[in-house]
Structure formats: structure tokens, C-alpha cells
Amino acid sequence: MGGSQSVFTDEELDDYQTLTYLTKKEILLVYKRFKVLDPEAVEANKNARLPLDKIRELPELKVNPFRDQICKVFSSSGEGMTFEDFLDMMSVFSDGAPKTVKVEYAFRVYDFDGDDLISDSDIKQVIECLIGSNELTEDEMHQLIDNILEEADLDDDKALSFAEFEHVISKSPDFVNSFRIRM
């Protein structure tokens, strides 16, 4: 790992450690994983903006039905990820990130239209990501969405606010384990 160490100054590593939930060693591992996605670009510029299709090649994202939305949430430009974007993503998905931070980002991933509510159309997209769009009839899809809203929509406004989403997630003991990428 000696080669990775010299890529960052001590001050940069200190800053990254302060701004993330990662240790310096984990930050260097994250850099290594970022560099593997496009060695030439990252060698030329450690903060190169890699196209999202390169980021989706990360093994944990490749098999994740929410990979496109995860990339969208963590991309500062919407057109790719810099090392710092990638570092933020890996920090949130790390074991060190608190559950409250994970819940906040999970909400953003499920809020497909970015309106700070998880509406019936967002829920439909979540279901389609999980099971595919052709698996349910239109009536079955509406019934499932209605059942989810009936259970979780505490103020009956036909959408989930962050507080309602957080309340539902608090009942899921395995949420933290499912919202993680191992270093």
C-alpha cells in the first residue's frame, strides 16, 4: 500500500478521515478500489470524474437493483463520480456510518423523483427494481402500493415523508446490514 500512501498528503488524509466515517487505511483502500475502475484516468488525475457506467462495475453495485439510483444520489454532477463522490458513497455504506446517515441516504435512493417524499410512483419504481416490471398485474401493483402506504403513511397524505420512512426503517433490524459495502 506504500504507493497509495504517497497519492495523498497527510493533510488530505486527515481531512478525508474527518469528513467520512472511515479510517485512513480504509480511505486508501477506497482509493485503490476507485483506481481499479479506470486505472489510466485515475493515474493521470486522482480526482478524475469516472463515468457512471464505470462506477456500476463495482461488484457490489453490479448486482444491486438500485445501482442507477445509488450512483445518481452520490454523483455531485449527475454525469460521473469523482474520488470524493466515491469516497462519500463508500463512507455511507461503511460499517462506521451511523444508522441515521444510512436511513437518510436510503430515503434519497428510494425518492426517485427527488421531491423529498416517497410517493406511489416512487414506491412503484422501488417494487419494479426489486421484482421487475412484468411480475405483477396493474391491480396487484396498486394493491401492494396501497398496502405499503396503509402501513407506513401515518398522516394519510398518500406519500411517505422522511419521518415516516425513518419510522418504518426503525422496525427493520437487518436494515444496517443490508445497506453496506464491505471494504
mmCIF file of C-alpha atoms in Angstrom:
data_model
loop_
_atom_site.group_PDB
_atom_site.id
_atom_site.type_symbol
_atom_site.label_atom_id
_atom_site.label_comp_id
_atom_site.label_asym_id
_atom_site.label_seq_id
_atom_site.Cartn_x
_atom_site.Cartn_y
_atom_site.Cartn_z
ATOM 1 C CA MET A 1 0.000 0.000 0.000
ATOM 2 C CA GLY A 2 3.042 2.250 0.055
ATOM 3 C CA GLY A 3 2.212 3.542 -3.449
ATOM 4 C CA SER A 4 -1.274 4.662 -2.435
ATOM 5 C CA GLN A 5 0.039 6.457 0.636
ATOM 6 C CA SER A 6 2.015 8.963 -1.429
ATOM 7 C CA VAL A 7 -1.049 9.873 -3.531
ATOM 8 C CA PHE A 8 -2.462 11.912 -0.641
ATOM 9 C CA THR A 9 -0.752 14.331 1.680
ATOM 10 C CA ASP A 10 -1.131 13.734 5.409
ATOM 11 C CA GLU A 11 -3.381 16.789 5.498
ATOM 12 C CA GLU A 12 -5.651 15.369 2.766
ATOM 13 C CA LEU A 13 -5.907 12.044 4.595
ATOM 14 C CA ASP A 14 -6.700 13.867 7.839
ATOM 15 C CA ASP A 15 -9.407 15.887 6.075
ATOM 16 C CA TYR A 16 -10.927 12.791 4.450
ATOM 17 C CA GLN A 17 -10.911 10.998 7.785
ATOM 18 C CA THR A 18 -12.619 13.965 9.461
ATOM 19 C CA LEU A 19 -15.274 14.208 6.731
ATOM 20 C CA THR A 20 -16.083 10.483 6.499
ATOM 21 C CA TYR A 21 -16.753 7.510 8.738
ATOM 22 C CA LEU A 22 -13.562 5.833 7.512
ATOM 23 C CA THR A 23 -10.096 5.301 8.890
ATOM 24 C CA LYS A 24 -7.030 6.405 6.907
ATOM 25 C CA LYS A 25 -6.386 2.779 5.993
ATOM 26 C CA GLU A 26 -9.964 2.410 4.712
ATOM 27 C CA ILE A 27 -9.633 5.662 2.720
ATOM 28 C CA LEU A 28 -6.567 4.228 0.980
ATOM 29 C CA LEU A 29 -8.489 1.001 0.274
ATOM 30 C CA VAL A 30 -11.350 3.047 -1.195
ATOM 31 C CA TYR A 31 -8.855 4.882 -3.407
ATOM 32 C CA LYS A 32 -7.464 1.550 -4.576
ATOM 33 C CA ARG A 33 -10.977 0.362 -5.470
ATOM 34 C CA PHE A 34 -11.682 3.639 -7.292
ATOM 35 C CA LYS A 35 -8.437 3.389 -9.238
ATOM 36 C CA VAL A 36 -9.199 -0.188 -10.354
ATOM 37 C CA LEU A 37 -12.349 1.094 -12.106
ATOM 38 C CA ASP A 38 -10.261 3.180 -14.554
ATOM 39 C CA PRO A 39 -6.516 2.979 -13.806
ATOM 40 C CA GLU A 40 -5.384 5.277 -16.631
ATOM 41 C CA ALA A 41 -7.785 8.119 -15.823
ATOM 42 C CA VAL A 42 -7.118 7.974 -12.078
ATOM 43 C CA GLU A 43 -3.355 7.704 -12.562
ATOM 44 C CA ALA A 44 -3.496 10.900 -14.643
ATOM 45 C CA ASN A 45 -5.753 12.698 -12.133
ATOM 46 C CA LYS A 46 -6.634 11.260 -8.718
ATOM 47 C CA ASN A 47 -9.895 13.248 -8.791
ATOM 48 C CA ALA A 48 -10.856 12.208 -12.311
ATOM 49 C CA ARG A 49 -14.599 12.089 -12.923
ATOM 50 C CA LEU A 50 -15.332 8.497 -13.903
ATOM 51 C CA PRO A 51 -18.438 7.792 -15.995
ATOM 52 C CA LEU A 52 -21.283 6.187 -14.046
ATOM 53 C CA ASP A 53 -21.071 3.036 -16.169
ATOM 54 C CA LYS A 54 -17.556 2.536 -14.758
ATOM 55 C CA ILE A 55 -18.851 3.018 -11.189
ATOM 56 C CA ARG A 56 -21.627 0.480 -11.830
ATOM 57 C CA GLU A 57 -18.854 -2.074 -12.470
ATOM 58 C CA LEU A 58 -18.113 -2.126 -8.740
ATOM 59 C CA PRO A 59 -19.078 -5.729 -7.850
ATOM 60 C CA GLU A 60 -21.454 -4.678 -5.060
ATOM 61 C CA LEU A 61 -23.275 -2.243 -7.353
ATOM 62 C CA LYS A 62 -23.300 -4.551 -10.356
ATOM 63 C CA VAL A 63 -25.764 -6.853 -8.566
ATOM 64 C CA ASN A 64 -27.725 -4.118 -6.769
ATOM 65 C CA PRO A 65 -31.133 -3.380 -8.326
ATOM 66 C CA PHE A 66 -30.791 0.254 -7.154
ATOM 67 C CA ARG A 67 -27.335 0.808 -8.714
ATOM 68 C CA ASP A 68 -28.510 3.570 -11.064
ATOM 69 C CA GLN A 69 -30.265 5.456 -8.290
ATOM 70 C CA ILE A 70 -27.342 4.997 -5.883
ATOM 71 C CA CYS A 71 -24.983 6.450 -8.499
ATOM 72 C CA LYS A 72 -27.380 9.344 -9.103
ATOM 73 C CA VAL A 73 -27.612 10.152 -5.367
ATOM 74 C CA PHE A 74 -23.855 10.133 -4.810
ATOM 75 C CA SER A 75 -22.784 11.836 -8.041
ATOM 76 C CA SER A 76 -22.192 15.542 -7.423
ATOM 77 C CA SER A 77 -22.584 16.305 -11.134
ATOM 78 C CA GLY A 78 -25.010 13.603 -12.258
ATOM 79 C CA GLU A 79 -22.569 12.737 -15.031
ATOM 80 C CA GLY A 80 -19.988 10.682 -13.188
ATOM 81 C CA MET A 81 -18.199 10.362 -9.878
ATOM 82 C CA THR A 82 -15.004 11.899 -8.629
ATOM 83 C CA PHE A 83 -12.940 10.148 -5.991
ATOM 84 C CA GLU A 84 -14.589 12.367 -3.371
ATOM 85 C CA ASP A 85 -18.083 11.348 -4.565
ATOM 86 C CA PHE A 86 -16.982 7.709 -4.484
ATOM 87 C CA LEU A 87 -15.465 8.206 -1.030
ATOM 88 C CA ASP A 88 -18.751 9.690 0.246
ATOM 89 C CA MET A 89 -20.659 6.701 -1.117
ATOM 90 C CA MET A 90 -18.275 4.187 0.409
ATOM 91 C CA SER A 91 -18.341 6.073 3.706
ATOM 92 C CA VAL A 92 -22.149 5.946 3.910
ATOM 93 C CA PHE A 93 -22.109 2.237 3.037
ATOM 94 C CA SER A 94 -19.340 1.508 5.566
ATOM 95 C CA ASP A 95 -19.793 -0.210 8.910
ATOM 96 C CA GLY A 96 -18.733 3.029 10.616
ATOM 97 C CA ALA A 97 -21.619 5.141 9.270
ATOM 98 C CA PRO A 98 -24.391 5.628 11.832
ATOM 99 C CA LYS A 99 -27.841 4.227 11.117
ATOM 100 C CA THR A 100 -29.295 7.755 10.897
ATOM 101 C CA VAL A 101 -26.990 8.583 7.968
ATOM 102 C CA LYS A 102 -27.788 5.296 6.248
ATOM 103 C CA VAL A 103 -31.518 5.959 6.633
ATOM 104 C CA GLU A 104 -31.144 9.456 5.160
ATOM 105 C CA TYR A 105 -29.375 8.115 2.081
ATOM 106 C CA ALA A 106 -31.756 5.161 1.713
ATOM 107 C CA PHE A 107 -34.595 7.692 1.648
ATOM 108 C CA ARG A 108 -32.825 9.618 -1.114
ATOM 109 C CA VAL A 109 -32.285 6.392 -3.088
ATOM 110 C CA TYR A 110 -35.996 5.494 -2.856
ATOM 111 C CA ASP A 111 -37.098 9.067 -3.659
ATOM 112 C CA PHE A 112 -36.691 8.598 -7.414
ATOM 113 C CA ASP A 113 -38.182 11.964 -8.381
ATOM 114 C CA GLY A 114 -36.222 13.903 -5.742
ATOM 115 C CA ASP A 115 -39.237 15.716 -4.253
ATOM 116 C CA ASP A 116 -38.401 14.798 -0.620
ATOM 117 C CA LEU A 117 -41.385 12.431 -0.447
ATOM 118 C CA ILE A 118 -41.719 8.783 -1.347
ATOM 119 C CA SER A 119 -44.921 8.797 -3.376
ATOM 120 C CA ASP A 120 -46.837 5.974 -5.023
ATOM 121 C CA SER A 121 -44.775 6.415 -8.212
ATOM 122 C CA ASP A 122 -41.535 6.132 -6.176
ATOM 123 C CA ILE A 123 -42.862 3.007 -4.443
ATOM 124 C CA LYS A 124 -43.772 1.540 -7.837
ATOM 125 C CA GLN A 125 -40.197 2.128 -9.045
ATOM 126 C CA VAL A 126 -38.821 0.508 -5.869
ATOM 127 C CA ILE A 127 -41.005 -2.548 -6.437
ATOM 128 C CA GLU A 128 -40.009 -2.723 -10.103
ATOM 129 C CA CYS A 129 -36.334 -2.566 -9.131
ATOM 130 C CA LEU A 130 -36.844 -5.403 -6.688
ATOM 131 C CA ILE A 131 -39.037 -7.761 -8.709
ATOM 132 C CA GLY A 132 -39.141 -6.455 -12.260
ATOM 133 C CA SER A 133 -41.885 -4.546 -14.031
ATOM 134 C CA ASN A 134 -43.667 -7.516 -15.592
ATOM 135 C CA GLU A 135 -44.059 -9.653 -12.495
ATOM 136 C CA LEU A 136 -47.273 -8.045 -11.189
ATOM 137 C CA THR A 137 -50.511 -7.104 -12.841
ATOM 138 C CA GLU A 138 -51.526 -3.451 -12.636
ATOM 139 C CA ASP A 139 -54.137 -4.356 -9.973
ATOM 140 C CA GLU A 140 -51.571 -6.306 -7.930
ATOM 141 C CA MET A 141 -49.142 -3.385 -8.149
ATOM 142 C CA HIS A 142 -51.808 -0.908 -6.957
ATOM 143 C CA GLN A 143 -52.806 -3.249 -4.123
ATOM 144 C CA LEU A 144 -49.196 -3.625 -2.993
ATOM 145 C CA ILE A 145 -48.623 0.143 -3.087
ATOM 146 C CA ASP A 146 -51.871 0.703 -1.155
ATOM 147 C CA ASN A 147 -50.808 -1.874 1.461
ATOM 148 C CA ILE A 148 -47.411 -0.200 1.885
ATOM 149 C CA LEU A 149 -48.967 3.244 2.251
ATOM 150 C CA GLU A 150 -51.631 1.942 4.628
ATOM 151 C CA GLU A 151 -48.911 0.531 6.866
ATOM 152 C CA ALA A 152 -46.391 3.389 6.670
ATOM 153 C CA ASP A 153 -48.260 6.599 5.719
ATOM 154 C CA LEU A 154 -49.112 7.869 9.197
ATOM 155 C CA ASP A 155 -50.630 11.188 8.090
ATOM 156 C CA ASP A 156 -52.666 9.694 5.194
ATOM 157 C CA ASP A 157 -51.278 12.088 2.559
ATOM 158 C CA LYS A 158 -50.538 9.226 0.102
ATOM 159 C CA ALA A 159 -46.754 9.691 0.431
ATOM 160 C CA LEU A 160 -44.020 8.924 2.921
ATOM 161 C CA SER A 161 -42.145 11.804 4.499
ATOM 162 C CA PHE A 162 -38.642 11.247 5.803
ATOM 163 C CA ALA A 163 -40.025 10.860 9.347
ATOM 164 C CA GLU A 164 -42.486 8.178 8.219
ATOM 165 C CA PHE A 165 -39.762 6.380 6.268
ATOM 166 C CA GLU A 166 -37.438 6.550 9.275
ATOM 167 C CA HIS A 167 -40.205 5.099 11.466
ATOM 168 C CA VAL A 168 -40.652 2.137 9.103
ATOM 169 C CA ILE A 169 -36.911 1.517 8.851
ATOM 170 C CA SER A 170 -36.601 1.557 12.648
ATOM 171 C CA LYS A 171 -38.721 -1.621 12.637
ATOM 172 C CA SER A 172 -36.278 -3.382 10.308
ATOM 173 C CA PRO A 173 -33.495 -4.960 12.380
ATOM 174 C CA ASP A 174 -31.444 -6.011 9.335
ATOM 175 C CA PHE A 175 -31.515 -2.633 7.550
ATOM 176 C CA VAL A 176 -27.991 -1.613 8.615
ATOM 177 C CA ASN A 177 -26.556 -4.924 7.401
ATOM 178 C CA SER A 178 -28.254 -4.619 4.019
ATOM 179 C CA PHE A 179 -27.105 -1.014 3.493
ATOM 180 C CA ARG A 180 -23.400 -1.727 3.451
ATOM 181 C CA ILE A 181 -20.432 -2.381 1.220
ATOM 182 C CA ARG A 182 -17.540 -4.251 2.781
ATOM 183 C CA MET A 183 -14.060 -2.764 2.374
#
